[in-house]
Amino acid sequence: MLVLSRKSQESVVVGGSGGFHRLLKVTVLGIRGANVKLGFEVDADVPVHRWEVWERIKAGGQAGSLTEGPAAPLA
């Protein structure tokens, strides 16, 4: 597991080079107490889920009722 420290408004980028054509940008939008608000930017056709939702989908749950809203597309 890669562990990175980021401050509010700082980002991490996954992919986008070395044969990985897709790019995922994760930005820390805010920190309040023990809660961190993250923003995800990714191509519109790439699904983004909370871990517990992804586990239910993989276990055979109904993806349509369990998926998160769309991630913001990369500009």
CSV table of C-alpha atoms in Angstrom, one decimal:
chain,number,residue,atom,x,y,z
A,1,MET,CA,0.0,0.0,0.0
A,2,LEU,CA,1.3,3.4,-0.9
A,3,VAL,CA,0.7,6.0,1.8
A,4,LEU,CA,0.8,9.7,0.9
A,5,SER,CA,0.2,12.8,2.9
A,6,ARG,CA,-1.7,15.6,1.3
A,7,LYS,CA,-3.0,18.9,2.5
A,8,SER,CA,-6.3,20.5,1.6
A,9,GLN,CA,-6.5,21.3,-2.1
A,10,GLU,CA,-3.5,19.0,-2.9
A,11,SER,CA,-4.0,16.1,-5.4
A,12,VAL,CA,-2.7,12.7,-6.3
A,13,VAL,CA,-2.7,11.4,-9.9
A,14,VAL,CA,-3.0,7.7,-10.7
A,15,GLY,CA,-2.2,6.4,-14.3
A,16,GLY,CA,-1.9,8.6,-17.4
A,17,SER,CA,1.6,7.5,-18.3
A,18,GLY,CA,3.7,4.4,-19.0
A,19,GLY,CA,1.0,2.5,-20.8
A,20,PHE,CA,-1.8,3.6,-18.5
A,21,HIS,CA,-4.0,5.6,-20.7
A,22,ARG,CA,-6.6,6.5,-18.1
A,23,LEU,CA,-5.9,9.1,-15.5
A,24,LEU,CA,-7.5,9.4,-12.0
A,25,LYS,CA,-7.0,12.6,-10.1
A,26,VAL,CA,-7.9,12.6,-6.4
A,27,THR,CA,-8.0,16.0,-4.6
A,28,VAL,CA,-8.4,16.7,-0.9
A,29,LEU,CA,-11.3,19.2,-0.8
A,30,GLY,CA,-11.5,19.7,2.9
A,31,ILE,CA,-10.6,18.3,6.3
A,32,ARG,CA,-12.9,18.6,9.3
A,33,GLY,CA,-11.9,16.7,12.4
A,34,ALA,CA,-11.6,13.0,11.5
A,35,ASN,CA,-13.4,13.4,8.1
A,36,VAL,CA,-11.6,14.1,4.8
A,37,LYS,CA,-13.6,15.2,1.8
A,38,LEU,CA,-12.1,13.9,-1.5
A,39,GLY,CA,-12.9,14.9,-5.1
A,40,PHE,CA,-12.4,12.4,-7.9
A,41,GLU,CA,-11.8,13.4,-11.6
A,42,VAL,CA,-11.8,10.5,-14.1
A,43,ASP,CA,-13.1,9.7,-17.6
A,44,ALA,CA,-16.9,9.6,-17.5
A,45,ASP,CA,-17.0,5.9,-18.5
A,46,VAL,CA,-14.8,4.8,-15.5
A,47,PRO,CA,-17.0,3.8,-12.5
A,48,VAL,CA,-16.1,5.2,-9.1
A,49,HIS,CA,-17.5,3.6,-5.9
A,50,ARG,CA,-17.0,3.6,-2.2
A,51,TRP,CA,-15.3,0.4,-1.1
A,52,GLU,CA,-18.4,-1.1,0.6
A,53,VAL,CA,-20.5,-0.4,-2.5
A,54,TRP,CA,-17.9,-2.1,-4.7
A,55,GLU,CA,-17.9,-5.1,-2.5
A,56,ARG,CA,-21.7,-5.5,-2.8
A,57,ILE,CA,-21.5,-5.1,-6.6
A,58,LYS,CA,-18.8,-7.8,-6.8
A,59,ALA,CA,-20.9,-10.1,-4.5
A,60,GLY,CA,-23.7,-9.9,-7.1
A,61,GLY,CA,-25.7,-6.9,-5.8
A,62,GLN,CA,-27.7,-4.8,-8.2
A,63,ALA,CA,-25.2,-2.3,-9.6
A,64,GLY,CA,-27.8,0.2,-10.7
A,65,SER,CA,-29.1,0.8,-7.2
A,66,LEU,CA,-25.7,0.6,-5.5
A,67,THR,CA,-23.5,2.8,-7.6
A,68,GLU,CA,-22.3,6.3,-6.7
A,69,GLY,CA,-22.9,9.3,-8.8
A,70,PRO,CA,-20.6,10.0,-11.7
A,71,ALA,CA,-17.2,11.3,-11.1
A,72,ALA,CA,-16.3,14.6,-12.6
A,73,PRO,CA,-14.7,14.2,-16.0
A,74,LEU,CA,-11.2,15.3,-16.6
A,75,ALA,CA,-10.9,18.5,-18.5
